[in-house]
Each structure stands twice: as C-alpha cells, then as structure tokens.
CSV table of C-alpha atoms and ligand atoms in Angstrom, one decimal:
chain,number,residue,atom,x,y,z
U,1,MET,CA,0.0,0.0,0.0
U,2,LYS,CA,2.5,2.6,-1.1
U,3,ASN,CA,0.0,4.8,-2.8
U,4,ARG,CA,-1.8,7.3,-0.5
U,5,LYS,CA,-4.9,7.6,-2.7
U,6,MET,CA,-5.3,3.8,-2.8
U,7,LEU,CA,-4.8,3.7,0.9
U,8,ILE,CA,-7.6,6.2,1.5
U,9,ALA,CA,-9.9,4.5,-0.9
U,10,PHE,CA,-9.1,1.1,0.7
U,11,SER,CA,-9.7,2.4,4.2
U,12,LEU,CA,-13.0,4.1,3.1
U,13,VAL,CA,-14.3,0.8,1.8
U,14,LEU,CA,-13.2,-0.9,5.0
U,15,ALA,CA,-14.8,1.8,7.0
U,16,LEU,CA,-18.1,1.3,5.2
U,17,LEU,CA,-17.9,-2.5,5.5
U,18,PHE,CA,-16.9,-2.8,9.1
U,19,SER,CA,-16.4,0.7,10.5
U,20,ALA,CA,-13.8,-0.7,12.9
U,21,CYS,CA,-12.3,-4.0,14.0
U,22,THR,CA,-14.8,-4.2,16.8
U,23,GLY,CA,-17.7,-3.8,14.4
U,24,THR,CA,-19.4,-0.6,15.7
U,25,VAL,CA,-21.2,1.9,13.6
U,26,PRO,CA,-19.6,5.3,13.4
U,27,GLU,CA,-21.6,8.2,14.6
U,28,PRO,CA,-22.1,11.1,12.3
U,29,GLU,CA,-19.3,13.6,12.8
U,30,GLU,CA,-21.7,16.5,13.8
U,31,ASN,CA,-22.9,14.5,16.8
U,32,ARG,CA,-19.5,14.1,18.3
U,33,ASP,CA,-18.5,15.9,21.4
U,34,VAL,CA,-15.0,17.0,22.0
U,35,LEU,CA,-12.8,15.0,24.3
U,36,ASP,CA,-14.3,14.2,27.7
U,37,THR,CA,-12.1,16.1,30.1
U,38,ASN,CA,-13.7,14.7,33.3
U,39,THR,CA,-10.8,12.4,34.3
U,40,ALA,CA,-10.5,10.3,37.4
U,41,GLU,CA,-6.8,10.8,37.5
U,42,PRO,CA,-6.1,13.7,35.1
U,43,ASN,CA,-2.7,14.6,33.7
U,44,SER,CA,-2.4,18.3,34.2
U,45,ALA,CA,-1.9,18.7,30.5
U,46,GLU,CA,-5.3,17.1,29.7
U,47,LYS,CA,-7.3,19.5,31.9
U,48,ASP,CA,-9.5,21.8,29.9
U,49,GLN,CA,-8.3,20.4,26.7
U,50,THR,CA,-10.5,20.4,23.6
U,51,VAL,CA,-9.7,18.8,20.3
U,52,GLU,CA,-9.1,21.2,17.5
U,53,PRO,CA,-7.8,19.8,14.2
U,54,GLN,CA,-4.4,21.5,13.6
U,55,ASP,CA,-4.6,21.5,9.8
U,56,SER,CA,-7.4,22.1,7.4
U,57,GLU,CA,-8.8,18.6,6.5
U,58,GLU,CA,-9.0,19.6,2.9
U,59,THR,CA,-5.2,20.0,2.5
U,60,ALA,CA,-4.0,17.6,5.1
U,61,SER,CA,-3.3,14.0,4.2
U,62,TYR,CA,-1.4,12.8,7.2
U,63,VAL,CA,-2.0,15.1,10.1
U,64,LEU,CA,-5.6,14.2,10.6
U,65,PRO,CA,-7.9,13.5,13.5
U,66,ALA,CA,-7.4,9.8,14.5
U,67,TYR,CA,-11.1,9.1,13.9
U,68,ASP,CA,-11.1,10.5,10.4
U,69,ASP,CA,-12.7,8.2,7.9
U,70,SER,CA,-9.7,8.5,5.6
U,71,VAL,CA,-7.3,7.3,8.3
U,72,PRO,CA,-6.8,3.5,8.1
U,73,SER,CA,-7.5,1.5,11.2
U,74,LEU,CA,-4.6,0.1,13.2
U,75,CYS,CA,-6.4,-3.1,14.2
U,76,GLU,CA,-7.6,-3.7,10.7
U,77,THR,CA,-4.1,-3.2,9.4
U,78,TYR,CA,-2.9,-6.0,11.7
U,79,GLY,CA,-6.0,-8.1,11.0
U,80,ASP,CA,-5.9,-11.6,12.3
U,81,VAL,CA,-2.2,-11.6,12.8
U,82,LEU,CA,-2.1,-9.5,16.0
U,83,LYS,CA,-4.7,-8.1,18.4
U,84,ILE,CA,-4.1,-4.4,18.9
U,85,GLY,CA,-5.1,-2.9,22.2
U,86,ALA,CA,-5.0,0.1,24.4
U,87,ALA,CA,-5.3,1.0,28.1
U,88,VAL,CA,-8.3,3.3,28.7
U,89,ASN,CA,-10.1,4.9,31.7
U,90,THR,CA,-13.9,4.6,31.8
U,91,ASP,CA,-14.4,8.4,32.2
U,92,GLN,CA,-13.0,8.6,28.6
U,93,LEU,CA,-15.6,6.2,27.1
U,94,ARG,CA,-18.6,8.5,26.6
U,95,GLU,CA,-20.1,7.3,23.4
U,96,THR,CA,-20.3,10.8,21.9
U,97,SER,CA,-16.7,11.7,22.5
U,98,ASP,CA,-13.9,11.8,19.9
U,99,PHE,CA,-12.0,9.5,22.2
U,100,TYR,CA,-14.7,6.8,21.8
U,101,GLN,CA,-14.6,7.1,18.0
U,102,VAL,CA,-10.8,6.8,18.1
U,103,VAL,CA,-10.6,3.8,20.3
U,104,THR,CA,-13.4,1.9,18.6
U,105,LYS,CA,-11.8,2.5,15.2
U,106,HIS,CA,-8.3,1.6,16.0
U,107,TYR,CA,-8.3,-1.1,18.8
U,108,ASN,CA,-9.9,-4.5,19.3
U,109,THR,CA,-8.5,-5.1,22.7
U,110,PHE,CA,-8.8,-3.0,25.9
U,111,VAL,CA,-7.6,-2.9,29.4
U,112,THR,CA,-8.3,-0.4,32.2
U,113,GLU,CA,-5.3,1.7,33.2
U,114,ASN,CA,-6.1,1.7,36.9
U,115,GLU,CA,-9.7,1.0,37.7
U,116,MET,CA,-9.4,-2.8,38.0
U,117,LYS,CA,-6.5,-2.7,40.5
U,118,PRO,CA,-7.2,-4.0,44.1
U,119,MET,CA,-7.1,-0.6,45.8
U,120,TYR,CA,-10.1,0.5,43.6
U,121,LEU,CA,-12.1,-2.7,43.5
U,122,ASN,CA,-11.6,-3.7,47.2
U,123,PRO,CA,-10.7,-0.6,49.2
U,124,SER,CA,-11.8,-2.1,52.5
U,125,GLU,CA,-12.1,-5.7,53.6
U,126,GLY,CA,-15.3,-7.2,52.4
U,127,ASP,CA,-16.3,-4.2,50.3
U,128,PHE,CA,-16.1,-4.4,46.5
U,129,PHE,CA,-16.8,-1.6,44.1
U,130,PHE,CA,-17.5,-2.8,40.6
U,131,ASP,CA,-19.1,0.2,39.0
U,132,ALA,CA,-16.2,1.3,36.8
U,133,ALA,CA,-15.1,-2.3,36.1
U,134,ASP,CA,-18.7,-3.2,35.1
U,135,ARG,CA,-18.8,-0.1,32.8
U,136,PHE,CA,-15.5,-1.2,31.2
U,137,VAL,CA,-16.8,-4.7,30.6
U,138,GLU,CA,-20.1,-3.5,29.2
U,139,PHE,CA,-18.2,-1.1,26.9
U,140,GLY,CA,-15.9,-3.9,25.7
U,141,GLU,CA,-18.8,-6.2,25.0
U,142,SER,CA,-20.8,-3.6,23.2
U,143,VAL,CA,-18.0,-3.2,20.7
U,144,GLY,CA,-17.1,-6.8,20.5
U,145,ALA,CA,-13.6,-6.3,21.9
U,146,THR,CA,-11.2,-8.7,23.7
U,147,LEU,CA,-10.7,-7.6,27.3
U,148,ARG,CA,-7.7,-7.8,29.6
U,149,GLY,CA,-8.0,-7.6,33.3
U,150,HIS,CA,-5.2,-5.7,35.0
U,151,THR,CA,-4.2,-6.8,37.6
U,152,LEU,CA,-5.0,-9.3,40.3
U,153,ILE,CA,-1.9,-9.7,42.5
U,154,TRP,CA,0.6,-6.8,42.7
U,155,HIS,CA,2.7,-5.3,45.5
U,156,SER,CA,1.7,-1.8,44.4
U,157,GLN,CA,-1.8,-0.2,44.3
U,158,VAL,CA,-3.1,-2.6,46.9
U,159,PRO,CA,-5.5,-1.2,49.6
U,160,ASP,CA,-4.1,-0.2,52.9
U,161,TRP,CA,-5.5,-3.2,54.8
U,162,TRP,CA,-4.2,-5.8,52.4
U,163,PHE,CA,-0.9,-6.8,54.2
U,164,GLY,CA,-2.1,-5.8,57.7
U,165,GLY,CA,-2.9,-8.3,60.6
U,166,GLU,CA,-4.0,-8.1,64.2
U,167,ASN,CA,-2.7,-5.4,66.6
U,168,GLY,CA,-0.6,-3.6,63.9
U,169,GLU,CA,1.2,-6.8,63.0
U,170,ARG,CA,1.6,-8.0,59.4
U,171,ALA,CA,-1.0,-10.4,58.0
U,172,THR,CA,-0.3,-14.1,58.6
U,173,ARG,CA,0.3,-16.5,55.8
U,174,GLU,CA,-3.2,-17.9,56.2
U,175,GLN,CA,-4.8,-14.4,56.2
U,176,LEU,CA,-3.0,-13.3,53.1
U,177,LEU,CA,-3.7,-16.5,51.2
U,178,ALA,CA,-7.4,-16.3,52.2
U,179,ARG,CA,-7.5,-12.6,51.0
U,180,MET,CA,-5.9,-13.6,47.7
U,181,GLU,CA,-8.4,-16.4,47.2
U,182,THR,CA,-11.4,-14.3,48.1
U,183,TYR,CA,-10.2,-11.4,45.9
U,184,ILE,CA,-9.4,-13.5,42.9
U,185,HIS,CA,-12.5,-15.6,43.3
U,186,THR,CA,-14.8,-12.6,43.6
U,187,VAL,CA,-13.3,-10.6,40.8
U,188,VAL,CA,-12.5,-13.3,38.2
U,189,SER,CA,-15.8,-15.2,38.6
U,190,ARG,CA,-17.8,-12.0,38.3
U,191,TYR,CA,-16.4,-11.6,34.8
U,192,GLN,CA,-16.2,-15.2,33.9
U,193,GLY,CA,-16.3,-15.7,30.2
U,194,ARG,CA,-16.2,-11.9,29.7
U,195,ILE,CA,-12.7,-10.9,30.5
U,196,HIS,CA,-10.6,-12.9,28.1
U,197,THR,CA,-7.1,-12.5,29.7
U,198,TRP,CA,-6.0,-11.7,33.2
U,199,ASP,CA,-2.7,-10.3,34.4
U,200,VAL,CA,-2.7,-12.7,37.4
U,201,VAL,CA,0.5,-11.5,38.9
U,202,ASN,CA,2.3,-8.3,38.1
U,203,GLU,CA,6.0,-7.3,38.6
U,204,VAL,CA,7.0,-10.3,40.7
U,205,ILE,CA,10.6,-10.5,39.5
U,206,SER,CA,13.4,-8.6,41.1
U,207,ASP,CA,15.2,-5.8,39.3
U,208,THR,CA,18.5,-7.2,40.6
U,209,GLY,CA,18.5,-10.2,38.3
U,210,ASN,CA,18.2,-12.3,41.4
U,211,GLY,CA,14.9,-14.3,41.3
U,212,ILE,CA,11.7,-12.8,42.7
U,213,ARG,CA,10.9,-9.4,44.2
U,214,ARG,CA,11.0,-9.5,48.0
U,215,ASP,CA,10.6,-7.0,50.9
U,216,ASN,CA,13.7,-4.9,49.9
U,217,GLU,CA,11.9,-4.1,46.6
U,218,GLY,CA,8.5,-3.5,48.2
U,219,SER,CA,6.8,-6.9,48.0
U,220,GLN,CA,5.8,-8.7,51.1
U,221,TYR,CA,4.2,-11.7,49.5
U,222,ALA,CA,7.2,-14.0,49.6
U,223,SER,CA,8.1,-13.2,53.2
U,224,ILE,CA,4.5,-13.6,54.4
U,225,ILE,CA,3.5,-16.7,52.4
U,226,GLY,CA,6.8,-18.3,51.7
U,227,ASP,CA,7.4,-21.9,50.8
U,228,LEU,CA,4.1,-23.8,51.2
U,229,ASP,CA,5.1,-27.2,49.7
U,230,GLY,CA,8.7,-27.5,51.1
U,231,ASP,CA,10.4,-27.4,47.8
U,232,GLY,CA,12.8,-24.7,48.9
U,233,GLU,CA,11.2,-21.9,46.9
U,234,ASP,CA,9.6,-19.0,48.7
U,235,TYR,CA,7.3,-17.8,45.9
U,236,ASP,CA,4.4,-20.2,46.2
U,237,TYR,CA,2.1,-17.3,46.4
U,238,ILE,CA,2.5,-17.0,42.6
U,239,GLU,CA,1.4,-20.6,42.1
U,240,GLN,CA,-1.6,-20.1,44.4
U,241,ALA,CA,-2.7,-17.0,42.5
U,242,PHE,CA,-2.7,-18.9,39.2
U,243,TYR,CA,-4.6,-21.8,40.8
U,244,PHE,CA,-7.2,-19.5,42.3
U,245,ALA,CA,-7.6,-17.7,38.9
U,246,ARG,CA,-8.0,-21.0,37.0
U,247,ALA,CA,-10.6,-22.2,39.5
U,248,ALA,CA,-12.6,-18.9,39.1
U,249,ASP,CA,-12.6,-19.0,35.3
U,250,PRO,CA,-11.3,-22.2,33.7
U,251,ASP,CA,-11.3,-20.7,30.2
U,252,ALA,CA,-9.6,-17.3,30.9
U,253,GLN,CA,-6.0,-16.8,29.6
U,254,LEU,CA,-3.7,-16.4,32.6
U,255,ILE,CA,-0.7,-14.1,32.3
U,256,ILE,CA,2.4,-13.3,34.3
U,257,ASN,CA,3.3,-9.7,33.5
U,258,ASP,CA,6.5,-7.7,34.1
U,259,TYR,CA,8.6,-4.8,33.0
U,260,SER,CA,12.1,-4.5,31.6
U,261,LEU,CA,12.0,-8.0,30.1
U,262,GLU,CA,12.7,-6.5,26.7
U,263,SER,CA,15.7,-4.5,27.9
U,264,ASP,CA,17.4,-6.2,30.8
U,265,PRO,CA,18.7,-9.7,30.0
U,266,ALA,CA,19.4,-10.5,33.6
U,267,LYS,CA,15.8,-9.8,34.6
U,268,LEU,CA,14.5,-11.7,31.5
U,269,ASN,CA,16.6,-14.7,32.6
U,270,ALA,CA,15.2,-14.6,36.1
U,271,PHE,CA,11.7,-14.3,34.8
U,272,TYR,CA,12.2,-17.1,32.4
U,273,ASP,CA,13.6,-19.4,35.1
U,274,VAL,CA,10.7,-18.7,37.5
U,275,VAL,CA,8.1,-19.3,34.8
U,276,LYS,CA,9.8,-22.4,33.5
U,277,ALA,CA,10.0,-23.9,37.0
U,278,LEU,CA,6.3,-23.1,37.6
U,279,LEU,CA,5.2,-24.6,34.3
U,280,GLU,CA,7.2,-27.7,35.0
U,281,LYS,CA,5.3,-28.1,38.3
U,282,GLY,CA,2.1,-27.8,36.3
U,283,VAL,CA,1.0,-24.3,37.4
U,284,PRO,CA,-1.6,-23.1,34.9
U,285,ILE,CA,0.3,-20.1,33.3
U,286,ASP,CA,-0.9,-19.4,29.8
U,287,GLY,CA,1.5,-16.7,28.8
U,288,ALA,CA,4.0,-13.9,29.6
U,289,GLY,CA,3.3,-10.2,29.4
U,290,ILE,CA,6.1,-7.9,28.4
U,291,GLN,CA,5.1,-4.5,29.5
U,292,ALA,CA,7.5,-2.6,27.2
U,293,HIS,CA,7.7,0.8,28.7
U,294,ILE,CA,10.7,1.7,26.5
U,295,GLN,CA,12.6,4.7,25.2
U,296,ILE,CA,13.2,6.1,21.8
U,297,GLY,CA,16.8,4.9,21.9
U,298,TYR,CA,16.7,1.7,24.0
U,299,PRO,CA,16.5,-1.2,23.8
U,300,VAL,CA,17.5,-2.0,20.3
U,301,VAL,CA,14.9,-4.0,18.4
U,302,GLU,CA,17.2,-7.1,18.3
U,303,LEU,CA,17.3,-7.3,22.1
U,304,PHE,CA,13.5,-6.9,22.3
U,305,GLU,CA,13.0,-9.5,19.7
U,306,ALA,CA,15.4,-11.9,21.4
U,307,ALA,CA,13.3,-11.6,24.6
U,308,ILE,CA,10.1,-12.5,22.7
U,309,GLU,CA,11.8,-15.5,21.2
U,310,LYS,CA,13.2,-16.7,24.5
U,311,LEU,CA,9.9,-16.5,26.2
U,312,ALA,CA,8.2,-18.2,23.3
U,313,GLU,CA,10.5,-21.2,23.9
U,314,LEU,CA,8.2,-21.9,26.9
U,315,LYS,CA,5.8,-23.4,24.3
U,316,GLU,CA,8.0,-26.5,24.6
U,317,ILE,CA,6.5,-27.0,28.1
U,318,ASN,CA,3.0,-25.5,27.5
U,319,PRO,CA,2.2,-25.6,23.7
U,320,ASP,CA,-0.5,-23.0,24.2
U,321,PHE,CA,1.9,-20.5,25.9
U,322,VAL,CA,1.6,-17.0,24.4
U,323,VAL,CA,3.7,-13.9,24.6
U,324,GLN,CA,2.0,-10.5,24.7
U,325,ILE,CA,3.1,-6.9,24.7
U,326,THR,CA,0.9,-5.5,27.4
U,327,GLU,CA,1.8,-1.8,28.1
U,328,LEU,CA,3.8,-0.4,25.2
U,329,ASP,CA,4.9,3.2,25.1
U,330,VAL,CA,8.0,4.9,23.8
U,331,SER,CA,9.4,7.7,25.9
U,332,ILE,CA,11.0,10.5,23.8
U,333,PHE,CA,13.5,10.9,26.7
U,334,ASP,CA,16.3,8.5,27.4
U,335,TRP,CA,15.9,6.6,30.7
U,336,ASN,CA,18.4,8.8,32.6
U,337,ASP,CA,17.5,12.0,30.9
U,338,GLN,CA,16.3,14.4,33.6
U,339,SER,CA,15.7,17.4,31.3
U,340,THR,CA,12.4,19.2,31.8
U,341,THR,CA,11.5,19.7,28.2
U,342,LYS,CA,12.2,18.5,24.7
U,343,GLU,CA,11.1,20.1,21.4
U,344,ILE,CA,9.3,17.8,19.1
U,345,THR,CA,11.2,18.7,15.9
U,346,PRO,CA,10.7,16.9,12.5
U,347,GLU,CA,14.0,15.1,13.2
U,348,LEU,CA,12.6,13.8,16.5
U,349,GLN,CA,9.3,12.8,14.7
U,350,LYS,CA,11.4,10.9,12.2
U,351,LYS,CA,13.4,9.0,14.7
U,352,PHE,CA,10.2,8.3,16.7
U,353,ALA,CA,8.4,7.1,13.6
U,354,GLU,CA,11.3,4.8,12.6
U,355,ARG,CA,11.3,3.4,16.1
U,356,TYR,CA,7.7,2.5,16.0
U,357,ALA,CA,7.9,1.2,12.5
U,358,ASP,CA,10.8,-1.0,13.5
U,359,LEU,CA,9.0,-2.3,16.5
U,360,PHE,CA,5.7,-3.1,14.7
U,361,GLU,CA,7.6,-4.8,11.8
U,362,MET,CA,9.2,-7.0,14.4
U,363,PHE,CA,5.9,-7.6,16.2
U,364,ARG,CA,4.4,-8.7,12.9
U,365,ARG,CA,7.3,-11.0,12.3
U,366,GLN,CA,7.0,-12.6,15.7
U,367,ALA,CA,3.2,-12.9,15.4
U,368,GLU,CA,3.6,-14.6,12.0
U,369,LYS,CA,6.0,-17.1,13.7
U,370,GLY,CA,3.3,-17.8,16.3
U,371,ASN,CA,5.3,-16.2,19.1
U,372,LEU,CA,3.1,-13.1,19.8
U,373,ASP,CA,-0.6,-12.6,19.8
U,374,MET,CA,-1.3,-9.1,21.2
U,375,VAL,CA,0.2,-5.7,21.4
U,376,VAL,CA,-1.4,-3.2,23.8
U,377,THR,CA,-0.3,0.4,24.1
U,378,TRP,CA,-0.4,2.1,27.5
U,379,GLY,CA,-2.8,4.8,26.6
U,380,VAL,CA,-4.1,6.1,23.3
U,381,TYR,CA,-2.9,9.7,22.8
U,382,ASP,CA,-0.2,11.9,24.3
U,383,GLY,CA,-2.7,14.0,26.2
U,384,ARG,CA,-3.1,11.3,28.8
U,385,SER,CA,-0.1,9.2,29.6
U,386,TRP,CA,1.5,8.2,32.9
U,387,LEU,CA,4.8,9.5,31.5
U,388,ASP,CA,3.7,13.1,31.9
U,389,ASN,CA,5.3,14.2,35.2
U,390,TYR,CA,7.2,10.9,35.5
U,391,PRO,CA,10.0,10.6,36.3
U,392,VAL,CA,10.4,14.4,36.1
U,393,GLU,CA,7.7,16.4,37.7
U,394,GLY,CA,6.2,19.0,35.4
U,395,ARG,CA,7.6,17.4,32.2
U,396,THR,CA,5.4,16.3,29.4
U,397,ASN,CA,6.2,13.4,27.1
U,398,ALA,CA,4.9,12.2,23.7
U,399,PRO,CA,5.1,8.4,23.8
U,400,LEU,CA,2.0,7.3,21.8
U,401,LEU,CA,0.8,7.2,18.2
U,402,PHE,CA,-1.7,10.0,18.5
U,403,ASP,CA,-0.7,13.5,19.6
U,404,ARG,CA,-2.1,15.6,22.4
U,405,ASN,CA,-5.0,16.6,20.1
U,406,MET,CA,-5.6,13.1,19.0
U,407,MET,CA,-4.1,13.8,15.6
U,408,THR,CA,-2.2,11.1,13.7
U,409,LYS,CA,1.6,11.3,14.2
U,410,PRO,CA,4.1,10.2,11.6
U,411,ALA,CA,4.8,7.2,13.9
U,412,PHE,CA,1.2,6.2,13.4
U,413,TRP,CA,1.7,6.2,9.6
U,414,GLY,CA,4.9,4.3,10.1
U,415,VAL,CA,3.0,1.6,12.0
U,416,ILE,CA,0.5,1.4,9.2
U,417,ASP,CA,3.2,1.2,6.5
U,418,ARG,CA,6.7,2.4,7.2
U,419,ASP,CA,6.9,4.0,3.7
U,420,LEU,CA,4.2,6.5,4.6
U,421,SER,CA,5.9,8.1,7.6
U,422,PRO,CA,8.4,10.2,5.5
U,423,GLU,CA,5.5,11.7,3.6
U,424,ALA,CA,3.8,12.4,6.9
U,425,ILE,CA,7.0,14.1,8.2
U,426,ALA,CA,7.2,16.1,4.9
U,427,GLU,CA,3.7,17.4,5.6
U,428,LEU,CA,4.7,18.6,9.0
U,429,GLU,CA,7.6,20.5,7.6
G,1,9MR,O1,-0.6,4.2,34.3
G,1,9MR,C1,-0.8,3.9,35.6
G,1,9MR,C2,-0.7,5.2,36.4
G,1,9MR,O2,-1.8,6.0,36.1
G,1,9MR,C3,-0.7,4.9,37.9
G,1,9MR,O3,-0.6,6.1,38.6
G,1,9MR,C4,0.4,3.9,38.2
G,1,9MR,C5,0.5,3.6,39.7
G,1,9MR,O4,1.5,2.7,39.9
G,1,9MR,O5,0.2,2.7,37.4
G,1,9MR,C6,0.3,3.0,36.1
G,1,9MR,O6,0.3,1.8,35.4
G,1,9MR,C7,1.3,0.8,35.6
G,1,9MR,C8,0.8,-0.5,35.4
G,1,9MR,O7,-0.4,-0.7,36.2
G,1,9MR,C9,1.8,-1.6,35.7
G,1,9MR,N1,3.0,-1.4,34.9
G,1,9MR,C10,3.6,0.0,35.0
G,1,9MR,C11,2.5,1.0,34.6
G,1,9MR,C12,3.1,2.4,34.5
G,1,9MR,O8,3.6,2.8,35.8
C-alpha cells in the first residue's frame, strides 16, 4: 500500500464495510463531542483540553484526527495476525466523545489503566466496588472487543488493609492467602467468560537479576506466604494466584506480567527461570506479558525480539503458551534524561516514527511465527499518559501514536506502513 490515494480508498471501503475492528457503527461527525475532560486521575496537560484539528482537513493527508474516515484503522491493518489494544479509563468512554470514536476505530482489545486494581475494587475488607469495572466490561462487550483484566496480584496499588494483621502486625500466611483467594474468586468469577485475559501476577521479578521481588523491593508476598510445599522456593504465592484464577474462570487466559524483560537480559533470565519452573510443576500459566515501557533509543529491536523468542520457547512446556506486549509506550527521553522539556522537531518525529515502524515490523514477524498474539499500548494519545510528570515532575512526554490533540503522528503512519511516515513528516515541515 504505497499509494496514499489507494490507501484512502481502501480504508474508506473498509470503514463502510466494518467501520472498525470491533464492528461498531460510526456516529455522524456532527454528533461528536470534544474529548471528555472529566478524568479520574487527570494529567495536568489534559485538563480543559479540547480537540481542534491542527490543519485544514482539505489539505492535510497525514495530520488528521485519528477518527477521520480516511485514516486507516490500526487493528484492521494487523487483521488476524495480531490483536491491537490500548489502556483506557472509563471516564473517557462516553459514546459521543472523539476518544470513543478513536478507540473503537483503532483497537480491538482493551484494558483499564487503573480501575481494576485491588485498591479501587476492594478498598476495605469485604467491600467491593465494581461500578467502573462493570462499565468497562459493558463497553468492551458492546463493541465486541477482547478484554484484559489488570491486575490481580501486585505489590503496588493494593488497599491499605491488604498486608495488615491483628494489633498492627503484618498479616499471617493464612490471612494473606485467604485474602488472595477471596479477591481472585470474587473478581474473576464476576467476569467469567467476559474478561478474556488476566494479568494474574504483576511485577513479581526482582530488578537485581536475582529471582523474585522481596521486601527490599517493596513486595511482602514472599516473606509472608513463603514456601508452602517445602520445595525450597519461597514464591508459592505465585502458584496459588494462578490456581485461584484458574478455578474462578477455567477458560480465561492467565498471564504473568512484568517490565524491563525486553531491555534487561538478567531480569529476563530470572523471569524465564521462574516461569519455567512453575510450568514444570504444572502451574496453569498461559503466557508472559512484556510491559515494554521503553525509550526512543533503547532497547535495540534485536534485544527486544530476542526476549520474545526466549519466552516463546516456553511453548516447549506448554504448547499454548503465548507472549503479549501489554503496556507499550516509547518515551521521547532516554531513561536517565532528567531534562524538563524536549522540542518535538521533525527530526525527532522521524526518529520516533522509525522506532515505532521497526517495533511493529518486528511484532508482525513474531506474530507470524506464532510467538506473539497481542500488542497493547499504555494509553491512546499523548494528552493522557502516565509518562507526563514521570520521572520528572512538570515534564510532558509524547510516547504514543496520536498526539495531544488526538491527531495522527508520523509514527502512526509508520506503523500502518513504514513508507508512509516520510510523507507524513514532509507534511509537518
Ligand atoms: O498508568 C498507571 C498510572 O496512572 C498509575 O498512577 C500507576 C500507579 O502505579 O500505574 C500505572 O500503570 C502501571 C501498570 O499498572 C503496571 N505497569 C507499569 C504501569 C506504569 O507505571
């Protein structure tokens, strides 16, 4: 698809036939509201924002609102090869919003960025709040999307009471196991058959390259629960989490999810060894989630690809084992760059577009080899990303495929077809 006119005609036909991967009917443009600014956890840059196309739509071919009919759909482009997903927040999903049009056009898979974490679902013992989660699941079903549940067991974003016991002590092993079982049973069985994939445990591997995360890295699970079966390993809480999840929804896909797997070989090896040992014991783990919060310059694609290939080797133990990219974003800053601002020049756009094109070319290759089944970006557009203000307070980032006004970036075109991004950059200049 090198020819832009052909591309537009092609996407118009597709739009008419399907309107989006999820099969929804597009709303007439005049009925659309601007972006819903009522955010649960707003980035400062998003407040009071409205969406104004930056260029006249008559002249622009590449800098277009992401929902524009002439813009090809991301998920249609990747068709059956790869599911394409995004993290969303339910306050963004008002049906009349531009955001809604954008996500239902481009993605066939969704996850909530925060609202299905234990601190929100189960803020005090015995009390569950499912309003947002229910809305998310209803939204997903209404558009025929695949849904991920994020996340069941994590050391972070747990409610205050979670690790607490009697008289200010820590919870006992029995208490914590019972809490895990109640939580997983209540949440997973509520959405049985509706949430396709669960991040059962999140970020359980140490950043030191030395096995699992323990108290010194903020996780109390191993020291409280420890070795239940006397095999010398103190991470039986991971096994239990998977067994609880399997019991609650026997057909859900159960994932172990972590960060830096694509960029830190020592951590990848530790992750691989733990998952392999668990699979060999028969623990029902269906796949590995590579979060992939990466930077414009690191890791090189070869290192990332090697991580996917290594994890896909686990198919030798579980033939149905899958690898997924679960939280992709590409910071425009290097990891240790503490600067407070960066101008988004055409050169930067070019580098960023090449980076995304290289990544998606590799994802497609890995998907075609049967090693990868899903790529999820952590957010949809630059106006709402956890990377604003992190790790540098007051700094904005631009890590996604749509810009702060939900317009297509050259990187978006590079993901559709890498030959289109130079034309998109030329239009910017
Ligand atoms: O994007 C999420 C951000 O809004 C929250 O403040 C943060 C709290 O820890 O969690 C972010 O999402 C994280 C995800 O749940 C797990 N992997 C890392 C993500 C980015 O920090």
